[in-house]
């Protein structure tokens, strides 16, 4: 808006001066435009709120970064501890499997040997006075085998129970670590900036800073300055309308009525109550020309102020959403830190659980190996027993053969004597 009475080149003919009704209509429109002062004040409020959000966001971001770096460092240590415990678990499972396979093989060999004893029936000539058929197994006490196997099963169950405790501890520890990692990954996956609305100046192609608030605040301040300048031009236009009416015959009363109840914050330079100083026709004509030009721009200026405040409201919404996101991230980081504290408080018990498993497994493994030696001894005994029975049959057969040969010799000798 021009709002100035600077000199202009002389014209050949001057247009007819506007009527009082026209000037009053300009003054009414100008007075209505002064309600934009509320939007200007709202712009100041938005800037103050954005500055507050900037301060809080800096604090929240610093706290989140500090916690995240601490969590990452502690998580690295916990992973090493978990890796060691997982190695104990894997080695324990491998050793347990190897021992069980060896035990199954020894048990199968013993069963095969015992089946051989059961299938070997004692010849009737070796069990005089007994009509009931018997196998070699009937002459062996199976209770010793059952006792050894029961002891082995007891040790195996104890080792399996210790292994399950370690497995459960590792699973719980792994779940806690995974939960912390998921929280940190979810933070990394979130956008570092909210989608910002169109700003007064188009953003460059360079990467935006981590926090968009400083740039948004700078843009807001530029818009606020534009709004203030536009409001000042509206006030100057109102003063000019007021002066024009007061310089018009019969306009004094109208000026007093129309300037009543102006919006708060609209400071006028023209004193409504005082009579105006007379001005020349040329100066008055120039004033009216400026007034007519500015009157056509009032609505445009009002719309520009409205556009600025709408943009600032959208920017404030984006800033608020960004701060809410930061608060949400900080809450997640705090939850991860609390979970980390929980894991840390259980770390000693977790490490002790691995050591306890190793101790118990070594003890039970020694017992199992001892019982397996007993099984091997029983197997050797049963194999020797079966072999001894076979040798006994061979010996009996040999003696029978010798007796038959001797009998033949005796009979031959008797036959010769008789002849």
XYZ file of C-alpha atoms in Angstrom:
419
model
C 0.000 0.000 0.000
C 1.180 3.471 -0.778
C -0.401 5.531 2.042
C 1.657 8.616 1.211
C 0.962 12.158 0.035
C 4.178 12.663 -1.914
C 4.044 15.088 -4.823
C 3.005 13.843 -8.252
C 3.341 15.463 -11.682
C 0.550 17.924 -12.473
C -2.351 16.578 -14.426
C -4.344 18.345 -17.099
C -7.652 17.430 -15.442
C -8.459 16.136 -11.978
C -11.175 13.587 -11.377
C -14.128 14.541 -9.275
C -13.407 14.216 -5.535
C -15.058 11.186 -3.848
C -18.232 11.812 -1.973
C -18.533 11.592 1.800
C -20.396 8.286 1.404
C -17.467 6.847 -0.560
C -14.975 7.997 2.022
C -17.140 6.555 4.808
C -17.286 3.204 3.015
C -13.469 3.245 2.755
C -13.241 4.040 6.445
C -15.651 1.222 7.339
C -13.653 -1.271 5.274
C -10.435 0.024 6.793
C -11.831 -0.289 10.312
C -12.883 -3.875 9.567
C -9.391 -4.661 8.330
C -7.916 -3.547 11.662
C -9.316 -6.742 13.206
C -6.176 -8.330 11.713
C -4.421 -7.121 14.845
C -5.737 -10.255 16.558
C -3.957 -12.400 13.981
C -0.782 -10.438 14.513
C -1.002 -11.060 18.268
C -1.720 -14.721 17.543
C 1.453 -14.787 15.452
C 3.444 -13.529 18.448
C 1.903 -16.261 20.606
C 2.808 -18.919 18.041
C 6.422 -17.716 17.978
C 6.668 -17.798 21.780
C 5.178 -21.308 21.832
C 7.611 -22.452 19.126
C 10.564 -21.038 21.085
C 9.389 -22.967 24.131
C 9.122 -26.128 22.019
C 12.645 -25.514 20.711
C 14.051 -25.345 24.244
C 12.207 -28.452 25.392
C 13.126 -30.374 22.230
C 16.819 -29.606 22.709
C 16.633 -30.902 26.282
C 14.653 -34.006 25.298
C 16.977 -34.788 22.383
C 20.060 -34.426 24.581
C 18.593 -36.759 27.198
C 17.560 -39.310 24.591
C 20.980 -39.230 22.939
C 22.747 -39.649 26.268
C 20.557 -42.602 27.252
C 20.835 -44.223 23.828
C 24.624 -44.032 23.810
C 24.746 -45.477 27.332
C 22.313 -48.241 26.427
C 24.323 -49.106 23.306
C 27.534 -49.410 25.336
C 25.925 -51.548 28.042
C 24.160 -53.650 25.443
C 27.514 -54.427 23.845
C 28.756 -55.796 27.173
C 25.578 -57.810 27.764
C 25.909 -59.385 24.329
C 29.393 -60.614 25.197
C 28.081 -62.145 28.418
C 25.174 -63.734 26.578
C 27.496 -65.051 23.871
C 29.634 -66.777 26.510
C 26.589 -68.276 28.220
C 25.241 -69.407 24.850
C 28.558 -71.113 24.184
C 28.265 -72.933 27.512
C 24.757 -73.994 26.504
C 25.884 -75.306 23.104
C 28.919 -77.120 24.500
C 26.803 -78.603 27.283
C 24.244 -79.868 24.783
C 26.980 -81.377 22.629
C 28.664 -83.099 25.575
C 25.331 -84.328 26.908
C 24.423 -85.710 23.492
C 27.772 -87.483 23.144
C 27.475 -88.999 26.615
C 23.920 -90.155 25.911
C 24.960 -91.700 22.591
C 27.831 -93.531 24.264
C 25.469 -94.649 27.016
C 22.898 -95.881 24.494
C 25.574 -97.848 22.670
C 26.803 -99.436 25.900
C 23.243 -100.182 26.994
C 22.458 -101.739 23.620
C 25.554 -103.932 23.784
C 24.570 -105.044 27.285
C 21.021 -105.785 26.135
C 22.326 -107.785 23.193
C 24.556 -109.764 25.539
C 21.674 -110.354 27.957
C 19.429 -111.387 25.064
C 22.123 -113.878 24.143
C 21.997 -115.241 27.697
C 18.207 -115.465 27.566
C 18.266 -117.290 24.256
C 20.883 -119.768 25.441
C 19.017 -122.601 27.170
C 20.895 -124.734 29.672
C 21.065 -128.320 28.510
C 19.034 -130.720 30.571
C 22.059 -132.789 31.464
C 23.477 -129.695 33.241
C 20.394 -129.149 35.391
C 19.774 -132.491 37.118
C 16.623 -132.826 39.148
C 14.892 -129.946 37.330
C 12.323 -130.447 34.644
C 11.752 -126.720 34.042
C 13.768 -125.322 31.138
C 16.163 -122.582 32.101
C 18.355 -120.101 30.261
C 21.715 -118.786 31.304
C 19.957 -115.554 32.333
C 18.070 -117.426 35.034
C 21.369 -117.870 36.854
C 22.242 -114.136 36.749
C 21.018 -111.382 39.103
C 19.463 -108.692 36.887
C 18.997 -106.414 39.874
C 22.550 -105.139 39.583
C 21.911 -104.066 35.996
C 18.657 -102.351 36.914
C 20.366 -100.533 39.766
C 23.149 -99.230 37.549
C 20.677 -98.101 34.897
C 18.515 -96.390 37.530
C 21.537 -94.478 38.816
C 22.437 -93.454 35.276
C 18.890 -92.244 34.603
C 18.960 -90.235 37.834
C 22.185 -88.507 36.863
C 20.968 -87.930 33.312
C 17.717 -86.391 34.596
C 19.633 -84.155 36.986
C 21.898 -83.002 34.152
C 18.894 -82.453 31.894
C 17.163 -80.390 34.585
C 20.269 -78.213 35.029
C 20.469 -77.796 31.258
C 16.806 -76.739 31.049
C 17.409 -74.134 33.773
C 20.349 -72.748 31.788
C 18.291 -72.855 28.590
C 15.453 -70.927 30.220
C 17.860 -68.351 31.663
C 19.480 -67.854 28.250
C 16.086 -67.562 26.572
C 14.900 -64.948 29.058
C 18.174 -63.028 28.782
C 18.034 -63.201 24.985
C 14.423 -61.953 24.975
C 15.367 -58.943 27.088
C 18.289 -58.071 24.814
C 16.146 -58.502 21.719
C 13.443 -56.273 23.202
C 15.993 -53.528 23.897
C 17.385 -53.855 20.372
C 13.889 -53.658 18.879
C 13.255 -50.426 20.775
C 16.506 -48.924 19.493
C 15.780 -50.122 15.945
C 12.302 -48.601 16.082
C 13.879 -45.268 17.031
C 16.355 -45.454 14.161
C 13.546 -46.286 11.780
C 11.488 -43.234 12.681
C 11.931 -40.069 10.624
C 14.208 -37.553 12.266
C 12.003 -34.736 10.947
C 8.256 -34.299 10.661
C 6.705 -33.411 7.330
C 6.859 -29.615 7.328
C 4.310 -27.444 5.541
C 5.255 -24.960 2.839
C 7.478 -22.273 4.288
C 7.911 -18.628 3.376
C 11.152 -19.564 1.634
C 11.531 -22.755 -0.340
C 13.924 -25.217 1.317
C 17.173 -25.985 -0.410
C 18.121 -29.409 -1.728
C 20.636 -29.841 1.066
C 19.796 -32.114 3.948
C 17.747 -30.531 6.671
C 19.180 -30.471 10.201
C 18.119 -33.070 12.686
C 15.674 -30.630 14.249
C 13.496 -28.598 11.851
C 12.372 -26.160 14.551
C 15.136 -23.523 14.119
C 14.361 -23.131 10.406
C 10.629 -23.086 11.066
C 11.095 -20.479 13.806
C 13.152 -18.314 11.491
C 10.444 -18.534 8.858
C 7.799 -17.687 11.468
C 9.699 -14.593 12.531
C 9.869 -13.450 8.915
C 6.135 -13.942 8.530
C 5.524 -12.090 11.787
C 7.519 -9.108 10.549
C 5.535 -9.112 7.312
C 2.281 -9.232 9.259
C 3.357 -6.354 11.491
C 4.332 -4.252 8.484
C 1.031 -5.040 6.792
C -0.850 -4.101 9.947
C 1.028 -0.807 10.111
C 0.049 -0.087 6.528
C -3.587 -0.824 7.398
C -3.385 1.582 10.334
C -1.839 4.282 8.113
C -4.611 3.706 5.609
C -7.192 4.099 8.363
C -5.519 7.336 9.466
C -5.593 8.545 5.886
C -9.299 7.688 5.565
C -9.973 9.485 8.815
C -8.078 12.570 7.694
C -9.903 12.585 4.350
C -13.296 12.444 6.051
C -12.373 15.197 8.485
C -11.236 17.330 5.540
C -14.646 16.793 3.941
C -17.598 18.938 4.893
C -19.867 17.178 7.402
C -17.363 14.374 8.009
C -16.426 15.225 11.604
C -19.414 13.539 13.231
C -19.066 10.501 10.987
C -15.410 10.180 11.965
C -16.259 10.259 15.659
C -18.910 7.543 15.264
C -16.847 5.231 13.067
C -13.711 5.367 15.205
C -15.516 4.209 18.323
C -14.642 0.698 19.633
C -11.498 0.153 17.575
C -9.704 -3.203 18.047
C -7.191 -3.323 20.894
C -3.694 -2.715 19.675
C -4.652 -0.470 16.733
C -2.811 2.748 17.542
C -3.903 5.708 15.391
C -1.713 8.651 14.534
C -4.689 10.909 13.702
C -6.493 12.482 16.678
C -10.182 12.067 15.986
C -11.389 14.742 18.425
C -9.158 17.560 17.164
C -10.086 19.650 14.164
C -7.849 19.004 11.158
C -5.376 21.523 9.876
C -6.482 22.956 6.551
C -4.648 21.669 3.484
C -4.501 22.936 -0.077
C -6.493 21.553 -2.939
C -3.419 20.009 -4.579
C -2.379 18.236 -1.385
C -5.955 17.077 -0.805
C -6.174 15.725 -4.346
C -2.959 13.796 -3.909
C -4.200 12.413 -0.581
C -7.448 11.233 -2.186
C -5.578 9.542 -5.039
C -3.386 7.647 -2.591
C -6.467 6.772 -0.566
C -8.247 5.361 -3.610
C -5.216 3.266 -4.564
C -4.779 1.898 -1.029
C -8.499 1.151 -0.682
C -8.230 -1.324 -3.569
C -5.387 -3.126 -1.752
C -6.951 -3.422 1.725
C -8.559 -6.817 1.097
C -5.364 -8.122 -0.483
C -3.322 -7.093 2.559
C -5.867 -8.665 4.907
C -5.713 -11.914 2.902
C -1.918 -11.834 3.037
C -1.996 -11.532 6.833
C -4.528 -14.372 6.961
C -2.331 -16.539 4.727
C 0.649 -15.867 6.995
C -1.218 -16.815 10.161
C -2.642 -19.961 8.537
C 0.838 -21.012 7.487
C 2.154 -20.323 10.990
C -0.650 -22.381 12.512
C 0.297 -25.269 10.220
C 3.961 -24.834 11.143
C 3.073 -24.840 14.834
C 1.114 -28.057 14.322
C 4.173 -29.614 12.637
C 6.445 -28.441 15.461
C 4.021 -29.773 18.074
C 3.877 -33.124 16.274
C 7.676 -33.210 16.165
C 7.944 -32.475 19.897
C 5.348 -35.152 20.619
C 7.425 -37.558 18.549
C 10.539 -36.634 20.532
C 8.642 -37.212 23.782
C 7.464 -40.566 22.445
C 11.028 -41.527 21.509
C 12.284 -40.409 24.908
C 9.618 -42.554 26.577
C 10.798 -45.517 24.502
C 14.428 -44.882 25.393
C 13.473 -44.593 29.054
C 11.600 -47.905 28.831
C 14.665 -49.509 27.231
C 16.857 -48.078 29.977
C 14.567 -49.471 32.683
C 14.666 -52.861 30.975
C 18.441 -52.566 30.837
C 18.493 -51.866 34.570
C 16.361 -54.977 35.127
C 18.754 -57.077 33.054
C 21.702 -55.581 34.895
C 20.191 -56.439 38.264
C 19.771 -60.049 37.098
C 23.197 -60.287 35.472
C 24.946 -61.756 38.521
C 22.318 -64.480 38.874
C 22.516 -65.146 35.132
C 26.285 -65.622 35.198
C 25.962 -67.766 38.340
C 23.393 -69.923 36.520
C 25.930 -70.754 33.821
C 28.600 -71.562 36.395
C 26.139 -73.713 38.335
C 25.285 -75.677 35.203
C 28.955 -76.339 34.451
C 29.534 -77.514 38.043
C 26.460 -79.742 38.134
C 27.075 -81.154 34.681
C 30.692 -82.027 35.524
C 29.502 -83.816 38.669
C 26.701 -85.720 36.927
C 28.936 -86.528 33.963
C 31.482 -88.065 36.324
C 28.726 -90.190 37.895
C 27.455 -91.282 34.491
C 30.955 -92.237 33.355
C 31.410 -94.218 36.553
C 28.124 -96.067 35.980
C 29.068 -96.654 32.365
C 32.251 -98.343 33.581
C 30.048 -100.559 35.725
C 27.907 -101.373 32.682
C 31.042 -102.239 30.734
C 32.169 -104.504 33.573
C 28.784 -106.225 33.627
C 28.901 -106.625 29.871
C 32.357 -108.145 30.098
C 31.147 -110.441 32.847
C 28.106 -111.565 30.837
C 30.188 -112.061 27.718
C 32.673 -114.075 29.751
C 29.792 -115.992 31.339
C 28.375 -116.848 27.923
C 31.820 -117.758 26.654
C 32.434 -119.917 29.728
C 29.196 -121.778 29.091
C 30.237 -122.374 25.496
C 33.614 -123.608 26.684
C 31.842 -125.811 29.194
C 29.822 -127.419 26.451
C 32.951 -127.916 24.405
C 34.691 -129.448 27.381
C 31.739 -131.705 28.087
C 31.707 -132.762 24.436
C 35.419 -133.459 24.548
C 35.103 -135.518 27.690
C 32.194 -137.444 26.253
C 34.227 -138.143 23.191
C 37.148 -139.324 25.320
C 34.858 -141.533 27.392
C 33.438 -143.017 24.214
C 36.936 -143.685 22.936
C 37.937 -145.243 26.212
C 34.812 -147.356 26.180
C 35.659 -148.575 22.726
C 39.168 -149.428 23.890
C 37.834 -151.327 26.913
C 35.317 -153.197 24.813
C 37.971 -154.094 22.280
C 40.243 -155.319 25.049
C 37.468 -157.417 26.614
C 36.665 -158.890 23.233
C 40.241 -159.838 22.723
C 40.453 -161.467 26.176
C 37.333 -163.474 25.534
C 38.773 -164.865 22.389
